[in-house]
XYZ file of N, CA, C and O in Angstrom:
408
model
N 125.330 -81.222 223.834
C 126.825 -80.870 223.533
C 126.546 -82.258 222.050
O 126.984 -83.101 221.924
N 127.464 -81.264 221.212
C 127.723 -81.357 220.499
C 129.504 -82.447 220.595
O 130.105 -82.064 221.559
N 129.172 -83.469 219.732
C 130.451 -84.634 220.223
C 131.696 -83.767 219.435
O 131.385 -83.358 218.325
N 133.104 -84.785 219.794
C 134.455 -83.632 219.671
C 133.869 -84.046 217.444
O 135.423 -83.878 217.839
N 134.537 -85.019 217.528
C 134.432 -85.631 215.944
C 133.490 -85.743 214.894
O 134.050 -85.374 213.856
N 132.671 -84.665 214.687
C 132.017 -83.748 214.389
C 132.834 -82.758 213.538
O 133.118 -82.591 213.763
N 132.280 -83.111 211.978
C 133.272 -81.995 211.269
C 132.428 -80.865 210.722
O 131.236 -80.840 211.316
N 132.684 -80.023 209.814
C 132.118 -78.863 210.218
C 131.139 -78.817 208.989
O 129.804 -77.863 210.117
N 130.888 -79.581 208.906
C 129.717 -79.854 207.485
C 128.371 -80.182 208.488
O 127.068 -79.701 208.604
N 128.867 -80.815 209.926
C 127.583 -82.012 210.712
C 127.112 -80.158 211.620
O 126.206 -79.959 212.003
N 128.658 -79.255 212.279
C 128.066 -77.371 212.794
C 127.446 -77.014 211.603
O 126.121 -76.477 212.633
N 127.489 -77.511 210.606
C 126.300 -76.640 209.456
C 125.464 -76.644 209.461
O 124.136 -76.271 209.798
N 125.164 -78.304 209.944
C 124.004 -78.621 208.942
C 122.901 -78.124 210.696
O 121.545 -78.238 211.015
N 123.222 -78.961 211.511
C 122.734 -78.589 213.247
C 122.784 -76.877 213.239
O 121.871 -76.938 213.981
N 123.649 -75.566 212.773
C 123.301 -74.419 213.239
C 121.998 -74.634 212.525
O 120.936 -73.253 212.985
N 122.245 -74.377 211.369
C 121.306 -74.362 210.036
C 119.632 -74.853 210.430
O 118.230 -74.517 210.390
N 119.530 -75.953 211.658
C 118.666 -76.669 211.759
C 118.343 -76.267 212.548
O 116.559 -75.587 212.765
N 118.722 -75.842 214.200
C 118.157 -75.431 215.103
C 117.095 -73.709 214.546
O 116.180 -73.067 215.169
N 118.068 -72.847 213.276
C 117.252 -71.938 213.572
C 116.697 -71.644 212.274
O 115.695 -70.288 212.556
N 116.073 -72.916 211.783
C 115.013 -72.746 211.092
C 113.975 -73.006 212.587
O 112.837 -72.738 212.078
N 113.842 -73.921 213.095
C 113.258 -74.702 213.768
C 112.311 -73.600 214.832
O 111.670 -72.759 214.844
N 113.731 -72.321 215.069
C 113.152 -70.608 215.901
C 113.220 -69.846 214.153
O 112.561 -68.661 215.292
N 113.033 -70.639 213.296
C 111.719 -69.769 212.660
C 112.722 -68.447 211.868
O 112.074 -68.179 210.852
N 113.972 -68.399 211.706
C 114.330 -67.478 211.399
C 115.132 -67.868 210.210
O 115.268 -66.808 208.682
N 114.465 -68.876 209.077
C 114.404 -69.126 207.741
C 112.459 -69.707 206.750
O 112.292 -69.859 206.267
N 111.455 -68.537 207.965
C 110.395 -68.662 207.765
C 109.984 -68.020 205.906
O 109.309 -68.630 205.283
N 110.908 -66.899 205.328
C 111.077 -66.214 204.002
C 112.422 -66.106 204.046
O 113.674 -66.753 204.684
N 112.221 -65.481 203.347
C 113.769 -65.417 202.207
C 114.642 -64.651 202.513
O 113.781 -63.804 203.876
N 116.393 -64.821 203.067
C 117.100 -63.293 204.615
C 117.178 -62.897 203.108
O 118.148 -63.627 202.235
N 117.622 -61.527 204.014
C 118.336 -61.331 202.900
C 120.014 -61.217 203.113
O 120.568 -60.999 204.011
N 120.479 -61.571 202.121
C 122.097 -61.825 202.211
C 123.181 -60.467 202.700
O 123.442 -61.434 203.583
N 122.623 -59.625 202.642
C 123.192 -58.287 203.434
C 124.145 -58.490 204.209
O 123.215 -58.429 205.580
N 122.254 -58.566 205.053
C 121.603 -58.446 206.359
C 122.834 -59.846 207.105
O 122.530 -59.281 208.630
N 122.743 -60.952 206.906
C 122.745 -61.764 206.876
C 123.848 -61.894 207.418
O 125.048 -62.662 208.161
N 125.424 -60.922 206.192
C 126.842 -61.211 206.553
C 127.098 -60.293 207.652
O 128.263 -59.752 208.727
N 126.084 -58.894 207.356
C 126.052 -57.898 208.524
C 126.407 -58.324 210.024
O 126.941 -58.206 211.097
N 125.246 -59.354 210.175
C 124.727 -59.690 211.268
C 126.299 -60.577 211.654
O 126.882 -60.491 212.694
N 127.329 -61.394 210.610
C 128.048 -61.919 211.303
C 129.222 -61.351 211.734
O 129.901 -61.163 212.288
N 129.586 -60.574 210.828
C 130.117 -59.064 211.209
C 129.878 -58.501 212.882
O 130.778 -58.089 213.523
N 128.658 -58.688 212.844
C 127.707 -57.974 213.979
C 128.664 -58.916 215.354
O 129.437 -58.461 216.348
N 128.835 -59.845 215.822
C 129.406 -61.168 215.738
C 130.846 -60.963 216.369
O 131.253 -60.305 217.621
N 132.067 -60.264 215.303
C 133.316 -60.052 215.504
C 133.287 -58.865 215.705
O 134.347 -58.796 217.477
N 132.096 -57.765 215.476
C 132.605 -56.800 216.198
C 132.121 -57.036 218.055
O 133.045 -56.137 218.542
N 131.856 -57.835 218.611
C 131.074 -58.018 220.322
C 132.487 -58.248 220.741
O 132.907 -58.053 221.808
N 133.184 -59.328 219.397
C 134.456 -60.158 219.948
C 135.253 -58.875 220.427
O 135.531 -59.116 221.478
N 136.020 -57.544 219.430
C 136.688 -57.019 219.841
C 136.134 -55.862 220.934
O 136.873 -55.542 222.205
N 135.106 -55.793 220.676
C 134.312 -55.293 222.669
C 134.920 -55.838 223.570
O 135.234 -55.288 224.751
N 133.978 -56.985 223.212
C 135.115 -57.426 224.490
C 136.120 -57.649 225.170
O 136.832 -57.339 226.633
N 137.407 -58.036 224.734
C 138.529 -57.941 223.799
C 138.833 -56.263 224.845
O 139.346 -55.715 225.378
N 138.905 -55.311 224.423
C 138.671 -54.075 224.361
C 138.514 -53.864 226.053
O 138.722 -52.761 227.038
N 137.428 -54.255 226.375
C 136.875 -54.229 227.240
C 137.683 -55.070 228.877
O 137.076 -55.518 230.199
N 138.309 -55.473 228.466
C 139.088 -56.791 229.763
C 138.821 -58.186 230.329
O 138.750 -58.717 230.512
N 137.026 -58.150 228.546
C 136.559 -59.390 228.896
C 137.832 -60.625 229.012
O 138.853 -60.802 228.500
N 136.879 -61.820 229.365
C 137.496 -62.751 229.988
C 137.184 -63.663 227.913
O 136.879 -63.506 227.812
N 138.529 -64.772 228.584
C 138.860 -65.064 227.238
C 137.360 -65.940 226.976
O 137.071 -65.934 225.245
N 136.102 -66.044 227.876
C 135.314 -67.500 227.810
C 134.204 -66.077 226.860
O 133.623 -66.126 226.510
N 134.410 -64.679 227.623
C 133.494 -63.577 226.760
C 133.046 -64.003 224.922
O 132.651 -63.251 224.041
N 135.022 -63.658 225.201
C 135.252 -63.118 223.530
C 135.336 -64.318 222.532
O 134.532 -64.519 221.538
N 135.284 -65.796 223.701
C 134.919 -67.333 222.620
C 133.849 -67.367 222.437
O 133.149 -68.163 221.496
N 133.011 -66.609 223.586
C 131.015 -66.815 222.980
C 130.912 -65.944 221.503
O 130.295 -66.234 220.900
N 131.207 -65.195 221.822
C 131.270 -64.298 221.016
C 132.012 -64.544 218.883
O 131.201 -64.594 217.991
N 133.065 -65.190 219.327
C 133.215 -66.273 218.259
C 132.619 -67.557 217.649
O 132.676 -67.133 216.698
N 132.428 -67.514 219.244
C 131.520 -68.880 218.922
C 129.726 -68.433 217.859
O 129.239 -69.024 217.143
N 129.171 -67.024 218.770
C 128.026 -66.519 217.337
C 128.313 -66.391 215.678
O 127.100 -67.322 216.028
N 129.569 -66.295 215.874
C 129.708 -65.271 214.389
C 129.870 -66.975 213.563
O 129.431 -66.532 212.987
N 130.599 -67.970 214.040
C 130.869 -68.879 213.691
C 129.299 -69.710 213.493
O 129.152 -69.762 212.204
N 128.235 -69.565 214.466
C 126.953 -70.475 214.450
C 126.005 -69.074 213.335
O 125.723 -69.829 212.106
N 126.742 -68.320 212.632
C 125.411 -67.433 211.681
C 126.635 -67.207 210.815
O 126.180 -67.774 209.650
N 127.640 -67.950 210.628
C 128.643 -68.288 208.966
C 127.980 -69.480 208.436
O 127.736 -70.138 207.693
N 127.726 -70.406 210.000
C 126.750 -72.079 209.409
C 126.051 -72.024 208.828
O 125.297 -72.940 208.092
N 124.929 -71.083 209.681
C 123.737 -71.174 209.535
C 123.523 -70.616 207.959
O 122.797 -71.423 207.253
N 124.666 -69.839 207.814
C 124.890 -68.956 206.451
C 124.687 -70.256 205.534
O 123.767 -70.574 204.354
N 125.414 -70.471 204.998
C 126.238 -71.954 204.486
C 125.355 -73.085 204.272
O 125.007 -73.361 203.088
N 124.353 -73.267 205.485
C 123.106 -74.483 205.299
C 122.393 -73.918 204.895
O 121.787 -74.874 204.258
N 121.850 -72.905 204.962
C 120.431 -71.767 203.731
C 121.153 -71.699 202.593
O 120.069 -72.074 202.055
N 122.031 -71.584 202.243
C 122.557 -71.145 201.209
C 123.526 -72.403 199.759
O 124.221 -72.129 199.422
N 123.132 -73.365 201.177
C 123.903 -75.338 200.058
C 125.702 -74.576 200.158
O 125.619 -74.647 198.798
N 125.872 -73.784 200.535
C 127.258 -73.377 200.418
C 128.510 -74.614 201.093
O 127.958 -74.397 202.978
N 129.304 -75.537 201.094
C 130.359 -76.884 200.732
C 131.136 -76.029 201.580
O 132.297 -75.592 201.086
N 131.040 -75.125 203.039
C 132.437 -74.378 203.458
C 133.788 -75.456 203.841
O 134.770 -75.088 203.694
N 132.453 -76.309 204.529
C 133.972 -77.780 204.593
C 134.452 -77.637 203.619
O 136.297 -78.125 203.974
N 134.523 -77.882 202.183
C 135.249 -77.901 201.374
C 136.058 -77.454 201.063
O 137.786 -77.253 200.464
N 135.940 -75.522 201.147
C 136.102 -74.153 200.368
C 137.634 -74.308 201.954
O 138.164 -73.177 201.295
N 137.138 -74.777 203.354
C 137.800 -74.223 204.505
C 139.353 -75.450 203.440
O 140.903 -74.769 204.149
N 138.642 -76.489 202.962
C 140.524 -77.477 202.951
C 141.103 -77.115 202.122
O 142.264 -76.823 201.664
N 140.232 -76.599 200.584
C 140.653 -75.982 199.522
C 141.727 -74.888 200.415
O 142.821 -74.364 199.674
N 140.919 -74.546 200.980
C 141.837 -72.774 200.899
C 143.406 -72.604 201.983
O 144.196 -72.158 201.683
N 143.472 -73.316 202.957
C 143.783 -73.846 203.326
C 145.242 -74.808 202.447
O 146.709 -74.535 202.509
N 145.327 -75.555 201.449
C 145.700 -76.189 200.611
C 146.868 -74.543 199.888
O 147.831 -74.276 199.827
N 145.533 -74.436 199.987
C 146.970 -72.827 198.627
C 147.267 -71.332 199.775
O 148.154 -71.347 198.705
N 146.747 -71.656 200.925
C 147.667 -70.928 202.001
C 149.086 -71.355 202.281
O 149.934 -70.557 202.253
N 149.212 -72.650 203.018
C 150.915 -73.469 202.109
C 151.615 -72.973 201.110
O 152.746 -72.927 201.642
N 151.410 -72.718 199.818
C 151.776 -72.431 198.793
C 152.601 -70.413 198.689
O 153.043 -70.275 197.942
N 151.833 -70.002 199.549
C 151.528 -68.510 199.856
C 152.907 -68.484 200.296
O 153.452 -67.775 201.061
N 153.464 -66.230 200.202
C 154.871 -66.584 200.594
C 155.208 -65.529 202.003
O 153.574 -65.821 202.685
N 155.665 -65.949 202.341
C 155.697 -65.889 204.267
C 155.368 -64.185 204.228
O 155.058 -63.350 203.156
N 153.924 -64.859 205.007
C 152.630 -63.365 205.693
C 152.422 -62.967 204.506
O 152.008 -61.647 204.002
N 151.927 -63.560 202.989
C 151.764 -63.128 201.881
C 152.594 -62.124 201.306
O 152.044 -61.383 200.853
N 153.396 -61.933 201.738
C 154.610 -61.304 201.073
C 154.064 -59.668 201.702
O 154.550 -58.440 201.163
N 153.116 -59.499 202.262
C 152.805 -57.785 202.931
C 153.204 -57.598 204.525
O 154.057 -58.804 205.585
N 153.000 -56.438 205.085
C 153.850 -56.138 206.108
C 152.963 -56.369 206.869
O 152.938 -56.475 207.984
N 151.285 -55.706 206.629
C 150.443 -56.618 207.678
C 149.145 -56.796 207.113
O 148.626 -56.635 206.403
């Protein structure tokens, strides 16, 4: 079990380590395929919602999406934690609902 005090960077390292250990990075990964796999996990979360799934079911699919994102960032050396912090600060400066209806 991961400890509560770990940051995003630690989750990235751990998710990527596990994926490598399980053989997913023995060869170069197709980036389009990796993005599609992230998207598929979101689609599974939506399907769980549509079928009246429990919050735990939806949460599991969202966790799968995060794991795929973290693995990708680990494999491609993307500093997601830094990008998240930067984007959150930028979003504070945006207009209400970013000036959009939806």
